[in-house]
Coordinates of C-alpha atoms in Angstrom, one line a residue:
M430 CA 60.0 99.8 112.8
I431 CA 63.6 100.4 114.1
L432 CA 65.2 103.6 112.8
T433 CA 69.0 103.5 112.9
N434 CA 71.8 105.8 111.6
C435 CA 74.3 105.4 108.9
A436 CA 77.7 104.6 110.3
A437 CA 79.4 107.0 107.9
C438 CA 77.1 110.1 107.5
A439 CA 74.7 109.5 110.5
A440 CA 71.7 109.8 108.3
P441 CA 68.5 108.0 109.6
L442 CA 67.7 104.9 107.7
E443 CA 65.1 102.1 107.9
R444 CA 65.5 98.6 109.2
L445 CA 66.0 97.1 105.7
A446 CA 69.2 99.0 104.6
K447 CA 72.5 98.1 103.1
Q448 CA 74.9 96.5 105.6
C449 CA 78.4 95.1 105.8
S450 CA 78.3 91.4 105.0
R451 CA 80.9 90.6 107.7
C452 CA 79.9 92.6 110.8
K453 CA 76.3 93.7 109.8
T454 CA 77.1 97.5 110.1
R455 CA 74.6 99.5 108.2
Y456 CA 75.0 102.2 105.6
C457 CA 72.6 104.3 103.6
K458 CA 74.3 103.7 100.3
A459 CA 77.4 102.0 98.8
E460 CA 79.4 105.2 98.6
C461 CA 79.2 105.7 102.4
Q462 CA 80.3 102.1 102.9
R463 CA 83.4 102.5 100.7
E464 CA 84.3 105.8 102.3
H465 CA 83.9 104.4 105.8
W466 CA 86.0 101.4 104.8
N467 CA 88.9 103.5 103.5
V468 CA 88.8 106.7 105.5
G469 CA 86.6 106.0 108.6
G470 CA 88.6 103.2 110.0
H471 CA 86.1 100.5 109.5
K472 CA 88.8 98.3 107.8
D473 CA 90.6 97.9 111.1
L474 CA 87.4 97.5 113.2
C475 CA 85.4 95.1 111.0
K476 CA 87.2 91.9 112.2
K477 CA 86.9 93.0 115.9
I478 CA 83.2 93.7 115.5
K479 CA 82.6 90.3 113.9
K480 CA 84.7 88.6 116.6
G481 CA 82.5 90.3 119.2
G482 CA 79.4 88.8 117.7
G483 CA 78.3 91.3 115.1
A484 CA 77.1 94.9 115.3
E485 CA 74.7 96.0 118.0
Q486 CA 72.2 97.1 115.4
Y487 CA 72.0 93.6 114.0
H488 CA 71.2 92.1 117.4
A489 CA 68.6 94.9 118.2
D490 CA 66.9 94.1 114.9
K491 CA 66.9 90.4 115.6
K492 CA 65.4 90.9 119.1
Y493 CA 62.8 93.3 117.6
K494 CA 61.6 90.7 115.1
E495 CA 61.4 88.1 117.8
A496 CA 59.4 90.4 120.1
V497 CA 57.0 91.4 117.3
A498 CA 56.4 87.8 116.4
E499 CA 55.8 86.9 120.0
A500 CA 53.5 89.8 120.6
V501 CA 51.5 89.1 117.4
E502 CA 51.0 85.5 118.5
A503 CA 50.0 86.5 122.0
W504 CA 47.6 89.4 121.2
T505 CA 45.9 87.9 118.1
P506 CA 42.5 86.8 119.4
T507 CA 40.9 83.7 118.0
D508 CA 37.2 83.3 117.3
E509 CA 36.7 81.5 120.5
A510 CA 38.5 84.3 122.4
R511 CA 36.2 86.9 120.8
D512 CA 33.1 85.0 121.7
A513 CA 34.4 84.4 125.3
A514 CA 35.1 88.1 125.7
A515 CA 31.7 89.1 124.4
A516 CA 30.0 86.6 126.7
L517 CA 32.0 87.9 129.7
S518 CA 31.1 91.5 128.8
R519 CA 27.4 90.6 128.7
S520 CA 27.5 88.7 132.0
V521 CA 29.1 91.5 134.0
G522 CA 27.3 94.3 132.2
H523 CA 24.8 94.7 135.0
V524 CA 27.6 95.8 137.4
L525 CA 28.7 98.8 135.3
R526 CA 27.1 101.5 133.3
D527 CA 27.3 101.5 129.5
G528 CA 30.9 101.6 128.4
G529 CA 32.4 101.1 131.9
R530 CA 33.3 97.5 131.3
F531 CA 35.8 98.7 128.6
L532 CA 38.0 100.1 131.4
Q533 CA 37.3 97.4 133.9
I534 CA 38.2 94.5 131.6
T535 CA 41.2 96.4 130.3
F536 CA 42.7 96.8 133.8
A537 CA 41.5 93.4 135.0
Q538 CA 39.8 94.5 138.3
P539 CA 39.4 91.9 141.0
H540 CA 35.9 90.9 140.0
F541 CA 37.1 90.3 136.4
R542 CA 40.4 88.5 137.1
R543 CA 39.0 85.1 137.9
P544 CA 36.7 84.8 134.8
L545 CA 39.5 86.0 132.5
L546 CA 42.1 83.8 134.1
L547 CA 40.0 80.6 134.2
D548 CA 38.6 80.9 130.6
P549 CA 40.7 78.6 128.4
H550 CA 40.5 80.9 125.4
L551 CA 41.4 84.2 127.2
A552 CA 44.0 82.8 129.7
R553 CA 46.8 83.2 127.2
M554 CA 46.1 86.9 126.5
F555 CA 45.5 87.5 130.2
D556 CA 48.9 85.9 131.1
A557 CA 50.6 88.3 128.7
A558 CA 48.7 91.3 130.1
I559 CA 49.4 90.8 133.9
G560 CA 52.5 88.6 133.9
R561 CA 52.7 84.9 134.4
R562 CA 53.9 85.2 138.0
Q563 CA 50.7 87.0 139.0
S564 CA 48.5 84.7 137.0
A565 CA 50.0 81.6 138.6
R566 CA 49.3 83.2 142.0
L567 CA 45.6 83.8 141.1
R568 CA 45.3 80.2 139.8
R569 CA 46.7 78.9 143.1
Q570 CA 44.3 81.0 145.1
D571 CA 41.4 79.8 143.0
S572 CA 42.3 76.1 143.6
Q573 CA 42.6 76.7 147.3
R574 CA 39.2 78.3 147.4
R575 CA 37.7 75.3 145.6
A576 CA 39.4 72.9 148.0
E577 CA 38.1 74.9 151.0
A578 CA 34.6 75.0 149.6
V579 CA 34.1 71.2 149.9
P580 CA 32.7 70.5 153.4
A581 CA 34.5 68.0 155.5
S582 CA 31.4 65.8 156.0
D583 CA 31.2 65.1 152.2
A584 CA 34.7 63.6 152.0
A585 CA 34.9 59.8 152.2
P586 CA 36.5 58.6 155.5
E587 CA 39.9 57.2 155.0
T588 CA 40.4 53.7 156.3
E589 CA 43.2 51.2 156.3
W590 CA 41.6 49.5 153.2
S591 CA 40.9 52.6 151.2
S592 CA 44.2 54.4 151.8
G593 CA 46.5 51.6 150.5
A594 CA 48.3 51.5 147.2
P595 CA 46.3 50.8 144.0
S596 CA 47.9 47.4 143.6
Q597 CA 46.9 46.4 147.2
R598 CA 43.3 47.5 146.7
D599 CA 43.0 45.6 143.4
F600 CA 44.8 42.3 144.2
A601 CA 45.0 41.9 147.9
S602 CA 42.4 40.0 149.9
P603 CA 40.1 42.1 152.0
P604 CA 40.9 42.4 155.7
A605 CA 39.3 40.3 158.3
P606 CA 36.2 41.9 159.9
A607 CA 36.9 43.4 163.3
P608 CA 35.2 41.8 166.3
A609 CA 32.0 43.4 167.3
P610 CA 32.4 45.6 170.4
S611 CA 30.7 44.5 173.6
P612 CA 27.6 46.4 174.4
K613 CA 28.1 49.1 177.0
P614 CA 25.5 50.1 179.4
P615 CA 23.8 53.5 178.6
P616 CA 25.3 56.4 180.4
R617 CA 23.6 57.5 183.6
R618 CA 21.6 60.6 183.1
R619 CA 22.2 63.3 185.7
R620 CA 19.6 65.4 187.2
A621 CA 19.3 69.1 186.6
P622 CA 20.4 71.4 189.4
P623 CA 17.7 72.5 191.8
P624 CA 16.0 75.8 191.0
S625 CA 17.1 77.4 194.2
S626 CA 20.8 77.4 193.1
P627 CA 21.9 80.6 191.3
P628 CA 23.2 80.1 187.8
D629 CA 26.7 81.3 188.7
S630 CA 27.2 79.1 191.7
P631 CA 29.7 76.2 191.6
E632 CA 27.0 73.7 192.2
A633 CA 25.1 74.8 189.1
A634 CA 28.3 74.7 187.0
A635 CA 28.9 71.1 188.0
W636 CA 25.6 70.0 186.4
P637 CA 25.6 70.1 182.6
E638 CA 22.5 71.2 180.8
E639 CA 20.0 68.6 179.6
S640 CA 19.9 70.1 176.1
A641 CA 23.7 69.4 175.6
S642 CA 24.3 66.3 173.5
P643 CA 27.4 64.6 172.2
D644 CA 26.3 65.2 168.6
A645 CA 26.3 68.9 169.1
A646 CA 30.0 69.0 169.8
A647 CA 30.8 66.9 166.7
M648 CA 29.0 69.2 164.3
P649 CA 31.4 71.2 162.1
P650 CA 31.3 75.0 162.4
P651 CA 29.3 76.8 159.7
P652 CA 31.3 77.7 156.6
P653 CA 32.8 81.2 156.5
L654 CA 30.8 83.8 154.5
P655 CA 32.2 84.8 151.1
P656 CA 34.3 88.0 151.0
A657 CA 32.3 91.1 150.4
P658 CA 32.7 92.6 146.9
R659 CA 35.2 95.4 146.7
G660 CA 32.7 97.5 144.8
A661 CA 33.9 101.0 143.9
R662 CA 37.2 100.8 145.9
G663 CA 39.2 99.8 142.8
S664 CA 38.0 102.2 140.2
P665 CA 37.0 105.8 140.0
W666 CA 34.4 104.9 137.4
L667 CA 32.5 102.7 139.8
K668 CA 32.7 105.4 142.4
R669 CA 31.1 107.9 140.0
A670 CA 28.4 105.4 139.0
A671 CA 27.6 104.7 142.7
A672 CA 27.5 108.4 143.5
D673 CA 25.1 109.0 140.6
D674 CA 22.8 106.2 141.8
E675 CA 22.7 107.4 145.4
T676 CA 22.2 111.1 144.5
P677 CA 18.5 112.0 144.9
A678 CA 16.8 113.6 142.0
K679 CA 16.0 117.3 142.4
P680 CA 12.4 118.5 142.1
P681 CA 11.5 120.5 139.0
S682 CA 11.5 123.8 140.9
Q683 CA 15.2 123.3 141.9
A684 CA 16.4 121.9 138.7
A685 CA 18.9 124.0 136.7
P686 CA 17.3 126.0 133.8
V687 CA 17.7 124.5 130.4
T688 CA 19.7 126.7 128.1
T689 CA 19.5 126.6 124.3
E690 CA 23.0 128.0 123.7
P691 CA 25.2 125.9 121.4
P692 CA 28.2 124.4 123.2
S693 CA 31.4 126.4 123.2
P694 CA 33.9 125.2 120.5
K695 CA 36.7 125.3 123.1
R696 CA 35.0 122.6 125.2
A697 CA 34.2 120.3 122.2
R698 CA 35.7 116.9 122.5
T699 CA 37.6 115.8 119.4
G700 CA 39.0 112.5 120.7
P701 CA 42.1 111.7 122.7
D702 CA 45.2 113.8 122.7
L703 CA 47.8 112.4 120.4
S704 CA 50.5 114.9 121.2
A705 CA 54.1 113.9 121.8
S706 CA 54.1 115.1 125.4
R707 CA 51.2 112.8 126.4
H708 CA 52.8 109.9 124.5
F709 CA 56.2 110.3 126.3
L710 CA 54.4 110.7 129.6
A711 CA 52.9 107.2 129.2
L712 CA 56.3 105.7 128.2
G713 CA 58.2 107.4 131.0
A714 CA 59.1 106.2 134.5
G715 CA 56.2 104.9 136.5
A716 CA 54.2 104.0 133.4
S717 CA 51.6 102.0 135.3
Q718 CA 50.3 105.1 137.1
D719 CA 50.6 107.5 134.2
L720 CA 49.1 105.0 131.8
G721 CA 46.0 104.7 134.1
A722 CA 45.3 108.4 133.6
V723 CA 45.7 108.1 129.9
V724 CA 43.3 105.1 129.8
A725 CA 40.8 107.0 131.8
E726 CA 40.9 109.9 129.4
T727 CA 40.6 107.7 126.3
C728 CA 37.7 105.8 127.8
D729 CA 36.0 109.1 128.7
A730 CA 36.2 110.1 125.0
W731 CA 34.8 106.6 124.2
L732 CA 31.8 107.2 126.4
R733 CA 31.1 110.8 125.4
D734 CA 31.5 110.7 121.7
P735 CA 30.9 107.4 119.7
G736 CA 32.6 109.0 116.7
S737 CA 36.0 109.2 118.6
R738 CA 36.3 105.5 119.1
R739 CA 38.4 105.2 116.0
D740 CA 40.7 107.8 117.5
V741 CA 40.9 105.8 120.7
E742 CA 42.0 102.7 118.8
A743 CA 44.5 104.8 116.8
Y744 CA 45.9 106.1 120.0
W745 CA 46.5 102.7 121.5
A746 CA 47.9 101.4 118.2
T747 CA 50.4 104.4 118.4
L748 CA 51.4 103.4 121.9
R749 CA 51.8 99.7 120.9
D750 CA 54.0 100.5 117.9
A751 CA 56.1 103.1 119.7
S752 CA 56.8 100.8 122.7
A753 CA 57.7 97.7 120.7
H754 CA 61.4 98.7 120.4
G755 CA 61.7 99.3 124.2
H756 CA 59.8 96.1 124.9
A757 CA 62.2 94.2 122.7
A758 CA 65.2 95.8 124.5
G759 CA 63.8 94.7 127.9
N760 CA 62.5 98.0 129.2
A761 CA 59.9 97.2 131.9
A762 CA 57.9 100.4 131.4
A763 CA 57.7 99.9 127.6
R764 CA 56.7 96.3 128.2
D765 CA 53.9 97.4 130.4
V766 CA 52.6 99.9 127.9
H767 CA 53.0 97.4 125.0
G768 CA 51.1 94.7 126.8
K769 CA 48.2 96.8 128.0
A770 CA 47.9 98.5 124.6
G771 CA 47.8 95.1 122.8
F772 CA 45.2 93.8 125.3
V773 CA 42.9 96.8 124.7
L774 CA 43.2 96.5 120.9
A775 CA 42.5 92.8 121.1
L776 CA 39.3 93.3 123.0
C777 CA 38.0 96.3 121.0
D778 CA 36.7 93.9 118.4
A779 CA 34.7 92.0 121.0
F780 CA 33.1 95.2 122.4
R781 CA 32.2 96.3 118.9
R782 CA 30.4 93.0 118.3
V783 CA 28.5 93.5 121.5
D784 CA 27.3 97.0 120.4
E785 CA 26.4 95.6 117.0
S786 CA 24.3 92.8 118.5
R787 CA 22.4 95.4 120.6
E788 CA 21.5 97.4 117.5

């Protein structure tokens, strides 16, 4: 909700407040409006403000409403989108440990981008999360890969008859058959070089090998191998998981002794930090990098303590609501925060359904 100030007494007021019917200037009460009209000079400025298109607060409120309506439409998942997100989470669950796919799908790592982008129900939310320019590039790359995957031998050979216009193929008479070529004598087979000639001599180079055939040169080269998965290069969570898998288990004699002390209350996790400093850190300059650290911390709380999941969702809801005004005003950092927060909240329901199905 946009908070503005009264034009007369500068008191903060809500979006739905008393305003001038001509220029849309806002006031907290009728007394302030009358005082500002008579003493504050609003009587002389009202016509100029109206001629300039209305008060700035009115336009900010209008842009805010449009942005909220657009965001609600983009981030409201349908039943098909929830089912698709749950199916995608199950299909890639073997790559990550429990809870890791929450961070991976949120940030749309390379091995998740293509399934999210090509799914008809999740493409709209994915476009709003990463930007339409980047999603168009990914779609173009996928179409190029599909075209390159078709081998050249499977394509039908284009002839004069098959490459014509549709009207010519349907109504024109077929072309006359070409005359049969005259039979040619078989090529003379050359002898292999004598065994006394060394392999590097010019005489041996002049004689081709018997195993060489004209069909061998016409064979297409083998298709290129698919690119290797990026693995843990894109996420510290995958690096930690890979390190945990590769670390050999210690024998019982070298294992750390088990202590029965209760955990220290200073180290107890109570959910994500909702302080103003962390909040403004995510909304400041370079929000993409700072937001990554905040997401890592919230997902860490999600993994360690199932009871803090409600706090995680409350934290992202706070980010989304606080960045809505900056998103409506065209702030790129606030738009990034608003989009990622909405994407996380939209997929939380799908992850919760996956956990309920496991139980």
